[in-house]
Amino acid sequence: MADLNQRLLMLIDDEPAQSRLISALAAREGWRTVIVRDAETAIATLGTRQGMQLSAIILDQWVPGEDACDLIAELKSRRPALPILMLTTSTSPLLAVEAMRAGATDYLVKPVAPDRLMHALRSATTREAPRDELAPLTEKMPSNPDFESMIGAAPNFRKALAVAAKAARGHSPVLIESESGTGKEMLIRAMHAASPRAKMPLRIVNIGGLPANSIESVLFGHEKGAFPGAFERQVGALQHCDGATLALDEIDRLPLSVQERLLESVRKSDVRPIGAPYSFRIDVRLIAASNLPLQDLVDQGHFLPELLEAISTTKILLPPLRERTADIPALTRFFLARIGEQPGLRELGITDGALSLLAAYDWPGNVRQLQAVLFRAAVFCDGDALTSEDFPQLLSILGTGPSHVAGNHVQESSGVMLYTPDGNLRPLEEIEADVIRLAIGLYRGRMTEVARRLGIGRSTLYRKLSELGIDNAA
């Protein structure tokens, strides 16, 4: 591979505007881009001196049209180790499956966010495990926006759901803090579905995905002529969500100047568009989500303490996946069932050894990363069940063989720890509590089903919940 500062990217694209954008974004990471306009030139370029220096290829699906997968296969046959990323407007899982089987390393849905593109290039050219790979596809898989869809039995996770379920019934602002990929958007949708405003719209605005100079206009709107380029009046998200729910994702990336305006709107329950001499009264349920602890940003002077206080009437902390690894088996089986419903794929089982491998990894991309990694493994699996060999990247990162991983994590993969760290059995009451929590998570809080599977009556189950101090968030 070329030196980090001299990495060469070949972009196969016939759209000048998109080519300039991708070239500029890649340049930020030290990439130099060679742009070719058609498949024939791309194949010919591989055999040149410049082509031998390539570190990655980005291919726009529409350059070869329906033959995109054929071109990927041809490029891969000539340069097997060269990462290939495909750009497309399609969110079809079938196209993703075909592209990956042809040899595509990643699949990017347009318009692709700058951070997503940069991460895809970094992941393709390093040993880093895929994090947001296939995220646009896996996130679009049908799911029920309710608390029963939130799978997990870990006490810290169930506690977060209990707080969220209670807060959903109110009208006060809610702040959700957790790492990227833990399920904040899914929790927001579940809260909205359980709220008094469930029949009204929910709008989610991702602050991190907006250009910095347009955030204020998106939130507050603007009048015609308010600034250069404001050719017509625009209604902002706050006014648009009057009577409904507005979720601000990645609020930690909100500029200080916009924070001041948002604080004023929250305090006064009104909104004034840019360039307007008047304001509108609004009744908006605000849910904010942050990838970073906002108190840390307050301490660093990057977030207004008054705004933090105003938006955190209720604060919910979603734990990262590494803090609830006992939930990985249930999450894995759930995702595999959903993946199996996608065109071109089938439902697969998974071996204990593979589950042990998944439990051994720390999942920096959390649940979203787990889902994406399972999707990729399912695409290439020839058997009826995934084994540890279907996750070669994880085996490489962990630096160990599948048998070693399975031996060290067999208890964790089962979902219930039987032994204390010193090798003695845990008290029966603690094991029983863990089994009940596991069942609640596995059957998504459906207590009749939990009781049936445990072989006890509902009244007995609720008595045990009380005795063991288990808080059910269903």
PDB file of N, CA and C in Angstrom, residues 387-452:
ATOM      1  N   THR A 387     -20.426 -19.532  11.807  1.00  0.00           N
ATOM      2  CA  THR A 387     -19.404 -20.015  12.731  1.00  0.00           C
ATOM      3  C   THR A 387     -18.388 -18.905  12.935  1.00  0.00           C
ATOM      4  N   SER A 388     -17.432 -19.114  13.819  1.00  0.00           N
ATOM      5  CA  SER A 388     -16.420 -18.094  14.070  1.00  0.00           C
ATOM      6  C   SER A 388     -15.610 -17.802  12.814  1.00  0.00           C
ATOM      7  N   GLU A 389     -15.480 -18.790  11.913  1.00  0.00           N
ATOM      8  CA  GLU A 389     -14.731 -18.569  10.671  1.00  0.00           C
ATOM      9  C   GLU A 389     -15.429 -17.567   9.752  1.00  0.00           C
ATOM     10  N   ASP A 390     -16.713 -17.316   9.984  1.00  0.00           N
ATOM     11  CA  ASP A 390     -17.440 -16.333   9.173  1.00  0.00           C
ATOM     12  C   ASP A 390     -17.148 -14.903   9.606  1.00  0.00           C
ATOM     13  N   PHE A 391     -16.324 -14.733  10.638  1.00  0.00           N
ATOM     14  CA  PHE A 391     -15.952 -13.399  11.130  1.00  0.00           C
ATOM     15  C   PHE A 391     -14.426 -13.268  11.152  1.00  0.00           C
ATOM     16  N   PRO A 392     -13.778 -13.409   9.992  1.00  0.00           N
ATOM     17  CA  PRO A 392     -12.310 -13.418   9.965  1.00  0.00           C
ATOM     18  C   PRO A 392     -11.698 -12.124  10.477  1.00  0.00           C
ATOM     19  N   GLN A 393     -12.382 -10.990  10.255  1.00  0.00           N
ATOM     20  CA  GLN A 393     -11.819  -9.717  10.703  1.00  0.00           C
ATOM     21  C   GLN A 393     -11.762  -9.657  12.227  1.00  0.00           C
ATOM     22  N   LEU A 394     -12.802 -10.165  12.887  1.00  0.00           N
ATOM     23  CA  LEU A 394     -12.804 -10.165  14.350  1.00  0.00           C
ATOM     24  C   LEU A 394     -11.733 -11.108  14.883  1.00  0.00           C
ATOM     25  N   LEU A 395     -11.593 -12.256  14.248  1.00  0.00           N
ATOM     26  CA  LEU A 395     -10.546 -13.198  14.669  1.00  0.00           C
ATOM     27  C   LEU A 395      -9.169 -12.552  14.542  1.00  0.00           C
ATOM     28  N   SER A 396      -8.975 -11.789  13.469  1.00  0.00           N
ATOM     29  CA  SER A 396      -7.685 -11.133  13.256  1.00  0.00           C
ATOM     30  C   SER A 396      -7.439 -10.051  14.300  1.00  0.00           C
ATOM     31  N   ILE A 397      -8.455  -9.273  14.601  1.00  0.00           N
ATOM     32  CA  ILE A 397      -8.307  -8.178  15.571  1.00  0.00           C
ATOM     33  C   ILE A 397      -8.062  -8.711  16.975  1.00  0.00           C
ATOM     34  N   LEU A 398      -8.804  -9.767  17.329  1.00  0.00           N
ATOM     35  CA  LEU A 398      -8.650 -10.323  18.677  1.00  0.00           C
ATOM     36  C   LEU A 398      -7.353 -11.102  18.815  1.00  0.00           C
ATOM     37  N   GLY A 399      -6.769 -11.465  17.666  1.00  0.00           N
ATOM     38  CA  GLY A 399      -5.472 -12.133  17.695  1.00  0.00           C
ATOM     39  C   GLY A 399      -5.500 -13.497  18.316  1.00  0.00           C
ATOM     40  N   THR A 400      -6.584 -14.220  18.104  1.00  0.00           N
ATOM     41  CA  THR A 400      -6.700 -15.537  18.712  1.00  0.00           C
ATOM     42  C   THR A 400      -7.558 -16.425  17.837  1.00  0.00           C
ATOM     43  N   GLY A 401      -7.492 -17.713  18.051  1.00  0.00           N
ATOM     44  CA  GLY A 401      -8.290 -18.659  17.284  1.00  0.00           C
ATOM     45  C   GLY A 401      -9.661 -18.845  17.879  1.00  0.00           C
ATOM     46  N   PRO A 402     -10.594 -19.415  17.116  1.00  0.00           N
ATOM     47  CA  PRO A 402     -11.956 -19.583  17.584  1.00  0.00           C
ATOM     48  C   PRO A 402     -12.079 -20.483  18.797  1.00  0.00           C
ATOM     49  N   SER A 403     -11.256 -21.530  18.890  1.00  0.00           N
ATOM     50  CA  SER A 403     -11.379 -22.433  20.037  1.00  0.00           C
ATOM     51  C   SER A 403     -10.965 -21.743  21.320  1.00  0.00           C
ATOM     52  N   HIS A 404      -9.942 -20.888  21.240  1.00  0.00           N
ATOM     53  CA  HIS A 404      -9.481 -20.162  22.418  1.00  0.00           C
ATOM     54  C   HIS A 404     -10.541 -19.173  22.885  1.00  0.00           C
ATOM     55  N   VAL A 405     -11.132 -18.468  21.929  1.00  0.00           N
ATOM     56  CA  VAL A 405     -12.178 -17.506  22.280  1.00  0.00           C
ATOM     57  C   VAL A 405     -13.352 -18.206  22.927  1.00  0.00           C
ATOM     58  N   ALA A 406     -13.773 -19.313  22.332  1.00  0.00           N
ATOM     59  CA  ALA A 406     -14.930 -20.022  22.875  1.00  0.00           C
ATOM     60  C   ALA A 406     -14.671 -20.489  24.292  1.00  0.00           C
ATOM     61  N   GLY A 407     -13.463 -20.968  24.568  1.00  0.00           N
ATOM     62  CA  GLY A 407     -13.160 -21.458  25.902  1.00  0.00           C
ATOM     63  C   GLY A 407     -13.205 -20.386  26.951  1.00  0.00           C
ATOM     64  N   ASN A 408     -12.796 -19.158  26.595  1.00  0.00           N
ATOM     65  CA  ASN A 408     -12.726 -18.085  27.584  1.00  0.00           C
ATOM     66  C   ASN A 408     -14.030 -17.349  27.775  1.00  0.00           C
ATOM     67  N   HIS A 409     -15.015 -17.532  26.858  1.00  0.00           N
ATOM     68  CA  HIS A 409     -16.227 -16.721  26.936  1.00  0.00           C
ATOM     69  C   HIS A 409     -17.499 -17.558  26.884  1.00  0.00           C
ATOM     70  N   VAL A 410     -17.395 -18.847  27.174  1.00  0.00           N
ATOM     71  CA  VAL A 410     -18.571 -19.685  27.062  1.00  0.00           C
ATOM     72  C   VAL A 410     -19.666 -19.274  28.034  1.00  0.00           C
ATOM     73  N   GLN A 411     -19.285 -18.856  29.250  1.00  0.00           N
ATOM     74  CA  GLN A 411     -20.307 -18.443  30.207  1.00  0.00           C
ATOM     75  C   GLN A 411     -21.006 -17.186  29.727  1.00  0.00           C
ATOM     76  N   GLU A 412     -20.220 -16.226  29.218  1.00  0.00           N
ATOM     77  CA  GLU A 412     -20.790 -14.954  28.814  1.00  0.00           C
ATOM     78  C   GLU A 412     -21.741 -15.140  27.643  1.00  0.00           C
ATOM     79  N   SER A 413     -21.392 -16.035  26.696  1.00  0.00           N
ATOM     80  CA  SER A 413     -22.250 -16.206  25.533  1.00  0.00           C
ATOM     81  C   SER A 413     -23.578 -16.827  25.910  1.00  0.00           C
ATOM     82  N   SER A 414     -23.654 -17.549  27.010  1.00  0.00           N
ATOM     83  CA  SER A 414     -24.915 -18.145  27.414  1.00  0.00           C
ATOM     84  C   SER A 414     -25.879 -17.121  27.961  1.00  0.00           C
ATOM     85  N   GLY A 415     -25.381 -15.941  28.337  1.00  0.00           N
ATOM     86  CA  GLY A 415     -26.241 -14.872  28.818  1.00  0.00           C
ATOM     87  C   GLY A 415     -26.342 -14.818  30.327  1.00  0.00           C
ATOM     88  N   VAL A 416     -25.941 -15.875  31.058  1.00  0.00           N
ATOM     89  CA  VAL A 416     -26.021 -15.905  32.518  1.00  0.00           C
ATOM     90  C   VAL A 416     -24.702 -16.432  33.069  1.00  0.00           C
ATOM     91  N   MET A 417     -24.083 -15.662  33.939  1.00  0.00           N
ATOM     92  CA  MET A 417     -22.841 -16.098  34.566  1.00  0.00           C
ATOM     93  C   MET A 417     -23.158 -17.019  35.742  1.00  0.00           C
ATOM     94  N   LEU A 418     -22.546 -18.193  35.744  1.00  0.00           N
ATOM     95  CA  LEU A 418     -22.795 -19.157  36.818  1.00  0.00           C
ATOM     96  C   LEU A 418     -21.769 -19.043  37.942  1.00  0.00           C
ATOM     97  N   TYR A 419     -20.590 -18.494  37.636  1.00  0.00           N
ATOM     98  CA  TYR A 419     -19.504 -18.501  38.607  1.00  0.00           C
ATOM     99  C   TYR A 419     -19.065 -17.083  38.959  1.00  0.00           C
ATOM    100  N   THR A 420     -18.554 -16.928  40.154  1.00  0.00           N
ATOM    101  CA  THR A 420     -17.941 -15.676  40.568  1.00  0.00           C
ATOM    102  C   THR A 420     -16.520 -15.638  40.043  1.00  0.00           C
ATOM    103  N   PRO A 421     -15.877 -14.460  40.027  1.00  0.00           N
ATOM    104  CA  PRO A 421     -14.502 -14.385  39.514  1.00  0.00           C
ATOM    105  C   PRO A 421     -13.524 -15.320  40.202  1.00  0.00           C
ATOM    106  N   ASP A 422     -13.794 -15.698  41.460  1.00  0.00           N
ATOM    107  CA  ASP A 422     -12.866 -16.589  42.153  1.00  0.00           C
ATOM    108  C   ASP A 422     -13.161 -18.072  41.892  1.00  0.00           C
ATOM    109  N   GLY A 423     -14.140 -18.361  40.995  1.00  0.00           N
ATOM    110  CA  GLY A 423     -14.396 -19.734  40.597  1.00  0.00           C
ATOM    111  C   GLY A 423     -15.514 -20.420  41.352  1.00  0.00           C
ATOM    112  N   ASN A 424     -16.129 -19.752  42.339  1.00  0.00           N
ATOM    113  CA  ASN A 424     -17.227 -20.350  43.091  1.00  0.00           C
ATOM    114  C   ASN A 424     -18.565 -20.061  42.426  1.00  0.00           C
ATOM    115  N   LEU A 425     -19.552 -20.913  42.703  1.00  0.00           N
ATOM    116  CA  LEU A 425     -20.880 -20.697  42.156  1.00  0.00           C
ATOM    117  C   LEU A 425     -21.514 -19.432  42.747  1.00  0.00           C
ATOM    118  N   ARG A 426     -22.253 -18.717  41.932  1.00  0.00           N
ATOM    119  CA  ARG A 426     -22.977 -17.542  42.417  1.00  0.00           C
ATOM    120  C   ARG A 426     -24.204 -17.993  43.201  1.00  0.00           C
ATOM    121  N   PRO A 427     -24.732 -17.156  44.110  1.00  0.00           N
ATOM    122  CA  PRO A 427     -25.953 -17.505  44.850  1.00  0.00           C
ATOM    123  C   PRO A 427     -27.114 -17.766  43.895  1.00  0.00           C
ATOM    124  N   LEU A 428     -27.969 -18.739  44.250  1.00  0.00           N
ATOM    125  CA  LEU A 428     -29.100 -19.125  43.408  1.00  0.00           C
ATOM    126  C   LEU A 428     -30.013 -17.932  43.127  1.00  0.00           C
ATOM    127  N   GLU A 429     -30.208 -17.067  44.118  1.00  0.00           N
ATOM    128  CA  GLU A 429     -31.098 -15.914  43.944  1.00  0.00           C
ATOM    129  C   GLU A 429     -30.589 -14.990  42.834  1.00  0.00           C
ATOM    130  N   GLU A 430     -29.248 -14.786  42.764  1.00  0.00           N
ATOM    131  CA  GLU A 430     -28.679 -13.930  41.721  1.00  0.00           C
ATOM    132  C   GLU A 430     -28.828 -14.563  40.343  1.00  0.00           C
ATOM    133  N   ILE A 431     -28.605 -15.885  40.257  1.00  0.00           N
ATOM    134  CA  ILE A 431     -28.750 -16.572  38.984  1.00  0.00           C
ATOM    135  C   ILE A 431     -30.197 -16.513  38.518  1.00  0.00           C
ATOM    136  N   GLU A 432     -31.127 -16.742  39.463  1.00  0.00           N
ATOM    137  CA  GLU A 432     -32.554 -16.691  39.125  1.00  0.00           C
ATOM    138  C   GLU A 432     -32.934 -15.309  38.609  1.00  0.00           C
ATOM    139  N   ALA A 433     -32.413 -14.265  39.237  1.00  0.00           N
ATOM    140  CA  ALA A 433     -32.710 -12.900  38.793  1.00  0.00           C
ATOM    141  C   ALA A 433     -32.185 -12.665  37.384  1.00  0.00           C
ATOM    142  N   ASP A 434     -30.992 -13.172  37.100  1.00  0.00           N
ATOM    143  CA  ASP A 434     -30.417 -12.995  35.770  1.00  0.00           C
ATOM    144  C   ASP A 434     -31.223 -13.741  34.708  1.00  0.00           C
ATOM    145  N   VAL A 435     -31.702 -14.958  35.064  1.00  0.00           N
ATOM    146  CA  VAL A 435     -32.503 -15.737  34.120  1.00  0.00           C
ATOM    147  C   VAL A 435     -33.800 -15.000  33.799  1.00  0.00           C
ATOM    148  N   ILE A 436     -34.425 -14.418  34.806  1.00  0.00           N
ATOM    149  CA  ILE A 436     -35.673 -13.671  34.575  1.00  0.00           C
ATOM    150  C   ILE A 436     -35.410 -12.444  33.722  1.00  0.00           C
ATOM    151  N   ARG A 437     -34.317 -11.723  34.011  1.00  0.00           N
ATOM    152  CA  ARG A 437     -33.971 -10.550  33.189  1.00  0.00           C
ATOM    153  C   ARG A 437     -33.712 -10.974  31.741  1.00  0.00           C
ATOM    154  N   LEU A 438     -33.012 -12.100  31.579  1.00  0.00           N
ATOM    155  CA  LEU A 438     -32.714 -12.599  30.239  1.00  0.00           C
ATOM    156  C   LEU A 438     -33.999 -12.918  29.481  1.00  0.00           C
ATOM    157  N   ALA A 439     -34.960 -13.546  30.176  1.00  0.00           N
ATOM    158  CA  ALA A 439     -36.239 -13.901  29.547  1.00  0.00           C
ATOM    159  C   ALA A 439     -37.031 -12.653  29.180  1.00  0.00           C
ATOM    160  N   ILE A 440     -36.994 -11.636  30.046  1.00  0.00           N
ATOM    161  CA  ILE A 440     -37.709 -10.386  29.752  1.00  0.00           C
ATOM    162  C   ILE A 440     -37.141  -9.736  28.499  1.00  0.00           C
ATOM    163  N   GLY A 441     -35.812  -9.733  28.388  1.00  0.00           N
ATOM    164  CA  GLY A 441     -35.195  -9.156  27.204  1.00  0.00           C
ATOM    165  C   GLY A 441     -35.448  -9.989  25.957  1.00  0.00           C
ATOM    166  N   LEU A 442     -35.346 -11.322  26.089  1.00  0.00           N
ATOM    167  CA  LEU A 442     -35.503 -12.218  24.945  1.00  0.00           C
ATOM    168  C   LEU A 442     -36.913 -12.143  24.367  1.00  0.00           C
ATOM    169  N   TYR A 443     -37.914 -12.036  25.262  1.00  0.00           N
ATOM    170  CA  TYR A 443     -39.317 -11.986  24.813  1.00  0.00           C
ATOM    171  C   TYR A 443     -39.882 -10.568  24.861  1.00  0.00           C
ATOM    172  N   ARG A 444     -38.958  -9.582  24.883  1.00  0.00           N
ATOM    173  CA  ARG A 444     -39.271  -8.166  24.706  1.00  0.00           C
ATOM    174  C   ARG A 444     -40.351  -7.665  25.661  1.00  0.00           C
ATOM    175  N   GLY A 445     -40.282  -8.106  26.898  1.00  0.00           N
ATOM    176  CA  GLY A 445     -41.164  -7.581  27.922  1.00  0.00           C
ATOM    177  C   GLY A 445     -42.579  -8.144  27.907  1.00  0.00           C
ATOM    178  N   ARG A 446     -42.867  -9.132  27.055  1.00  0.00           N
ATOM    179  CA  ARG A 446     -44.212  -9.728  27.027  1.00  0.00           C
ATOM    180  C   ARG A 446     -44.305 -10.704  28.198  1.00  0.00           C
ATOM    181  N   MET A 447     -44.895 -10.233  29.286  1.00  0.00           N
ATOM    182  CA  MET A 447     -44.812 -10.965  30.551  1.00  0.00           C
ATOM    183  C   MET A 447     -45.564 -12.301  30.527  1.00  0.00           C
ATOM    184  N   THR A 448     -46.647 -12.371  29.755  1.00  0.00           N
ATOM    185  CA  THR A 448     -47.355 -13.649  29.642  1.00  0.00           C
ATOM    186  C   THR A 448     -46.444 -14.691  28.998  1.00  0.00           C
ATOM    187  N   GLU A 449     -45.725 -14.272  27.938  1.00  0.00           N
ATOM    188  CA  GLU A 449     -44.810 -15.183  27.262  1.00  0.00           C
ATOM    189  C   GLU A 449     -43.618 -15.522  28.161  1.00  0.00           C
ATOM    190  N   VAL A 450     -43.113 -14.526  28.908  1.00  0.00           N
ATOM    191  CA  VAL A 450     -42.001 -14.766  29.834  1.00  0.00           C
ATOM    192  C   VAL A 450     -42.389 -15.824  30.857  1.00  0.00           C
ATOM    193  N   ALA A 451     -43.576 -15.658  31.449  1.00  0.00           N
ATOM    194  CA  ALA A 451     -44.037 -16.615  32.458  1.00  0.00           C
ATOM    195  C   ALA A 451     -44.199 -18.015  31.854  1.00  0.00           C
ATOM    196  N   ARG A 452     -44.768 -18.076  30.630  1.00  0.00           N
ATOM    197  CA  ARG A 452     -44.982 -19.376  29.987  1.00  0.00           C
ATOM    198  C   ARG A 452     -43.656 -20.080  29.719  1.00  0.00           C
TER     199      ARG A 452
END
